[in-house]
XYZ file of C-alpha atoms in Angstrom:
343
model
C 0.000 0.000 0.000
C 1.263 3.505 -0.772
C 0.977 6.373 1.679
C -2.417 7.556 0.392
C -4.072 4.135 0.187
C -3.005 3.416 3.755
C -5.236 6.247 4.986
C -8.779 5.482 6.167
C -11.680 6.255 3.846
C -14.188 8.583 5.505
C -17.728 8.886 4.140
C -18.703 12.543 4.497
C -22.467 13.104 4.322
C -23.588 16.453 2.913
C -26.342 17.052 5.467
C -29.180 19.418 4.647
C -28.410 20.877 1.226
C -30.173 24.139 2.119
C -27.807 24.727 5.031
C -24.087 25.449 5.314
C -23.022 21.811 4.949
C -21.906 22.101 1.308
C -20.051 25.336 2.054
C -17.963 23.819 4.864
C -17.428 20.503 3.078
C -15.638 21.822 -0.019
C -12.825 23.704 1.776
C -12.562 21.024 4.473
C -12.143 18.178 1.975
C -9.404 20.090 0.160
C -7.635 21.229 3.343
C -4.088 19.820 3.629
C -4.736 18.750 7.231
C -7.611 16.584 5.998
C -5.718 15.020 3.102
C -2.826 14.191 5.420
C -4.968 11.891 7.576
C -7.810 10.440 5.476
C -9.431 9.881 2.095
C -12.756 11.760 2.220
C -15.604 10.704 -0.081
C -18.678 12.930 0.022
C -22.154 11.426 -0.188
C -24.476 14.108 -1.479
C -25.163 16.215 -4.551
C -22.377 17.130 -6.978
C -24.225 20.123 -8.400
C -24.810 21.581 -4.934
C -21.144 21.176 -4.060
C -20.138 23.012 -7.218
C -22.508 25.829 -6.284
C -20.971 25.930 -2.801
C -17.441 26.040 -4.202
C -18.381 29.107 -6.229
C -20.000 30.780 -3.214
C -16.980 30.272 -0.923
C -14.527 31.105 -3.702
C -12.677 27.795 -3.658
C -11.354 26.174 -6.819
C -12.603 22.575 -6.788
C -12.942 19.756 -9.288
C -16.116 18.021 -8.079
C -16.159 14.516 -9.582
C -19.043 12.054 -9.314
C -18.024 8.478 -8.443
C -20.094 5.321 -8.100
C -18.415 4.283 -4.861
C -15.350 4.768 -2.647
C -13.328 2.337 -4.756
C -13.562 4.733 -7.747
C -12.330 7.753 -5.793
C -8.985 9.305 -6.666
C -7.145 11.821 -4.544
C -4.897 14.728 -5.319
C -4.992 18.223 -6.726
C -8.312 20.028 -6.226
C -10.483 16.923 -6.652
C -13.597 16.417 -4.521
C -15.028 12.901 -4.846
C -18.792 12.640 -4.390
C -21.224 9.760 -4.597
C -23.884 11.833 -6.327
C -27.431 10.829 -5.392
C -28.852 13.726 -7.409
C -31.787 14.345 -5.080
C -31.757 18.155 -4.973
C -33.213 20.507 -7.602
C -30.815 23.031 -9.095
C -32.846 25.956 -7.752
C -33.125 24.694 -4.150
C -33.141 27.899 -2.052
C -30.380 28.397 0.491
C -31.442 28.902 4.085
C -35.028 27.670 3.763
C -36.733 24.647 5.268
C -37.277 21.983 2.601
C -38.670 18.436 2.812
C -36.666 17.661 -0.332
C -33.440 18.620 1.449
C -34.598 16.631 4.496
C -35.082 13.533 2.338
C -31.648 14.035 0.828
C -30.034 14.330 4.252
C -31.647 11.040 5.287
C -30.545 9.188 2.147
C -26.945 10.402 2.484
C -26.745 9.012 6.027
C -28.471 5.768 5.042
C -25.903 5.079 2.329
C -23.005 6.066 4.588
C -24.184 3.577 7.220
C -24.403 0.819 4.606
C -20.891 1.553 3.350
C -19.481 1.620 6.867
C -21.138 -1.640 7.907
C -19.843 -3.338 4.753
C -16.296 -2.113 5.417
C -16.149 0.024 2.270
C -15.397 3.062 4.466
C -13.727 3.140 7.849
C -15.626 6.059 9.382
C -18.520 8.456 8.858
C -18.383 12.228 9.229
C -21.639 14.159 8.973
C -22.496 17.713 7.977
C -25.507 19.088 9.880
C -29.077 18.172 9.040
C -32.207 20.079 9.961
C -34.560 18.165 12.241
C -37.706 19.905 10.966
C -36.775 19.142 7.370
C -35.983 15.543 8.292
C -39.388 15.183 9.962
C -41.133 16.898 7.047
C -39.642 14.223 4.795
C -41.233 11.536 6.968
C -38.150 10.459 8.957
C -39.007 11.126 12.591
C -35.708 10.990 14.449
C -34.407 13.578 16.950
C -31.118 13.819 15.040
C -28.108 12.041 13.581
C -27.348 10.136 16.775
C -30.676 8.349 16.931
C -30.883 7.917 13.146
C -27.515 6.178 12.977
C -28.393 3.973 15.925
C -31.518 2.880 14.019
C -29.654 2.300 10.751
C -26.938 0.217 12.416
C -29.267 -1.764 14.682
C -27.948 -0.390 17.974
C -30.349 0.222 20.850
C -28.279 2.663 22.895
C -25.551 5.143 22.000
C -24.114 8.287 23.561
C -23.333 11.757 22.232
C -19.860 13.074 22.951
C -18.780 16.651 22.239
C -15.089 17.327 21.857
C -13.282 20.683 21.818
C -9.618 21.555 22.298
C -10.379 22.393 25.950
C -12.944 19.844 27.090
C -14.716 16.632 26.114
C -18.267 15.907 27.277
C -20.443 12.793 27.017
C -24.178 12.931 27.716
C -26.274 10.486 29.733
C -29.440 11.873 28.095
C -29.767 14.208 25.118
C -32.814 15.124 23.044
C -35.595 14.804 25.596
C -37.262 17.258 27.979
C -35.611 18.010 31.305
C -38.274 16.277 33.428
C -38.070 13.194 31.192
C -34.266 13.265 31.421
C -34.295 13.198 35.225
C -36.757 10.306 35.173
C -34.678 8.366 32.651
C -31.360 8.694 34.499
C -30.621 5.550 36.518
C -27.423 3.784 37.661
C -27.277 1.368 34.724
C -27.553 4.137 32.143
C -24.941 6.251 33.941
C -22.581 3.272 34.139
C -22.970 2.387 30.437
C -22.464 6.017 29.402
C -19.247 6.343 31.402
C -17.993 3.057 29.940
C -18.628 4.242 26.384
C -16.755 7.457 27.089
C -13.877 5.590 28.715
C -13.591 3.195 25.762
C -13.579 6.086 23.266
C -10.741 7.852 25.076
C -8.714 4.656 25.416
C -9.191 3.993 21.703
C -7.935 7.508 20.956
C -4.745 6.790 22.901
C -5.504 7.889 26.477
C -4.996 4.653 28.402
C -5.925 6.029 31.843
C -8.516 8.801 31.402
C -9.800 10.734 34.400
C -13.575 11.151 34.132
C -15.623 13.723 36.031
C -19.321 12.938 36.473
C -21.762 15.803 37.028
C -24.607 15.723 39.471
C -28.197 16.503 38.559
C -29.039 19.214 41.069
C -27.231 22.488 41.828
C -24.016 21.803 43.760
C -24.610 18.076 43.084
C -27.349 18.169 45.716
C -25.051 19.525 48.446
C -25.643 16.578 50.784
C -29.401 16.648 50.343
C -29.880 20.403 50.520
C -31.099 20.544 46.896
C -33.325 17.975 45.238
C -34.556 14.670 46.595
C -31.432 12.542 46.789
C -31.139 11.963 43.029
C -27.341 11.858 43.127
C -27.247 9.131 45.775
C -29.975 7.139 44.047
C -29.096 7.504 40.374
C -25.357 8.251 40.117
C -23.353 7.074 43.141
C -24.106 3.327 42.687
C -22.791 3.484 39.110
C -19.594 5.234 40.182
C -18.951 2.632 42.859
C -19.179 -0.191 40.294
C -16.978 1.636 37.797
C -14.266 2.427 40.337
C -14.225 -1.164 41.552
C -13.431 -2.160 37.959
C -10.551 0.274 37.591
C -12.270 3.155 35.783
C -11.303 6.520 37.293
C -14.774 8.093 37.479
C -15.111 10.876 40.032
C -18.195 12.597 41.362
C -20.980 13.491 41.508
C -19.521 16.930 40.768
C -21.211 20.335 40.818
C -21.703 21.099 37.126
C -20.980 24.803 37.616
C -17.321 24.050 38.447
C -16.739 20.729 36.660
C -16.239 22.329 33.251
C -13.804 24.909 34.602
C -11.755 22.114 36.169
C -11.840 20.125 32.928
C -10.775 23.189 30.975
C -7.638 23.538 33.089
C -6.824 19.845 32.683
C -8.140 18.125 35.816
C -10.473 15.853 33.833
C -10.128 14.225 30.419
C -13.899 13.808 30.070
C -16.981 15.274 31.738
C -20.197 13.249 31.956
C -23.240 15.546 31.655
C -26.605 14.315 32.836
C -28.726 16.164 30.269
C -28.448 18.102 27.016
C -27.978 21.708 28.104
C -25.767 20.821 31.051
C -23.159 19.628 28.566
C -23.890 21.624 25.419
C -23.867 25.086 26.985
C -20.314 25.032 28.362
C -18.923 23.262 25.295
C -20.297 25.880 22.928
C -18.813 28.652 25.049
C -15.429 26.934 25.264
C -14.926 26.030 21.623
C -17.810 25.659 19.173
C -15.633 26.840 16.263
C -13.464 23.735 16.515
C -15.985 21.506 18.278
C -16.737 17.977 17.121
C -19.716 15.724 17.835
C -18.977 11.997 18.192
C -21.548 9.211 18.417
C -20.144 6.652 20.847
C -21.382 3.061 20.942
C -22.054 2.524 17.233
C -20.400 -0.352 15.352
C -18.857 2.361 13.120
C -16.963 5.562 13.856
C -19.061 8.707 13.449
C -18.051 12.304 14.000
C -19.748 15.561 13.092
C -19.381 19.299 13.307
C -20.663 20.808 16.543
C -22.967 23.316 14.857
C -26.266 23.309 13.011
C -27.392 24.117 9.490
C -27.110 27.883 10.152
C -29.876 28.819 7.697
C -29.295 32.495 8.542
C -25.909 32.496 6.750
C -26.346 29.594 4.305
C -25.431 30.530 0.767
C -23.467 33.636 1.830
C -19.966 32.162 2.018
C -19.607 33.148 5.685
C -19.555 29.596 7.110
C -16.445 28.521 9.037
C -14.989 25.160 7.943
C -12.677 24.663 10.956
C -15.081 22.387 12.829
C -15.453 20.184 9.731
C -11.673 19.902 9.326
C -11.433 18.859 12.965
C -14.348 16.406 12.628
C -12.613 14.718 9.692
C -9.345 14.595 11.620
C -10.969 12.924 14.614
C -12.855 10.480 12.381
C -9.534 9.466 10.855
C -7.863 9.246 14.258
C -10.512 6.886 15.622
C -10.885 4.804 12.445
C -9.333 1.394 11.994
C -6.817 1.257 9.126
C -8.294 -0.098 5.858
C -7.844 -3.754 4.958
C -5.823 -3.915 1.724
C -7.224 -7.337 0.809
C -10.784 -6.054 1.164
C -10.007 -3.003 -0.989
C -8.435 -5.183 -3.659
C -11.488 -7.443 -3.701
C -13.790 -4.410 -3.997
C -11.967 -3.352 -7.150
């Protein structure tokens, strides 16, 4: 294998074609940091990518390929498995069931390619949940959609920035439902998934901080009704007995500061906003979303479709470059025999 063919193939889904996905994909795919670590193959719409290249002012040779095995790398080439689902005049920045259907089909094909071994990881541009639902695919987001497509019952969302990494016990449900759903088994499984992801990325002995549910982690029963002792402490006791360095329950208002200065390698948030808020303050520009617990690697940008700036050329591609880098870092090296057979 030469140096390029030794790199993992990453399927990069275009997301909602009315959003900023195409605009961040083109410069990210051509970025030297990306090409140094992986072979990106976009799954999306070639015409939309060409439009995006013009908007962002990037010279790109967008080439349609039938599959990853046809992709070639070098120069200004952008390889895309072109599903051709979007009309040429699709408006930028507007909700569209057509774009929602496209976003679903891109992810569906990426999951199939990953499960078959044709690609070693998936990286996703943002989709729009309303558009996805309008197209008849009722999933809260990428995390749950990929779990469905790969036949996995339970996964976790991890957000990664240069300063802090956060994994969530619950995500896209209401706060009252989140508190009801949290229980020792779920906390334990979430921490394990986070621990395994960090070990896989090269941190053999990660230190994990686990947030409480109530202010000040309940402050010895002063706040709440003993949720920390009931729902979190039993899980931490089991994990520590098995050699996992999980500490807590921690007051969430200080846990992220401590992680930012290096005390913790990973913070476990109990619900969506407890984890998302601090992460987006500390580093959304270079933030990455990882789905942990899937049979395939999946990373994503840590931002949405940004309809307010879609089609203007203002989108920042740094998070996509970082998402591709982390996908490559976590991916297993390609099997040369399998690639030869595919050809």
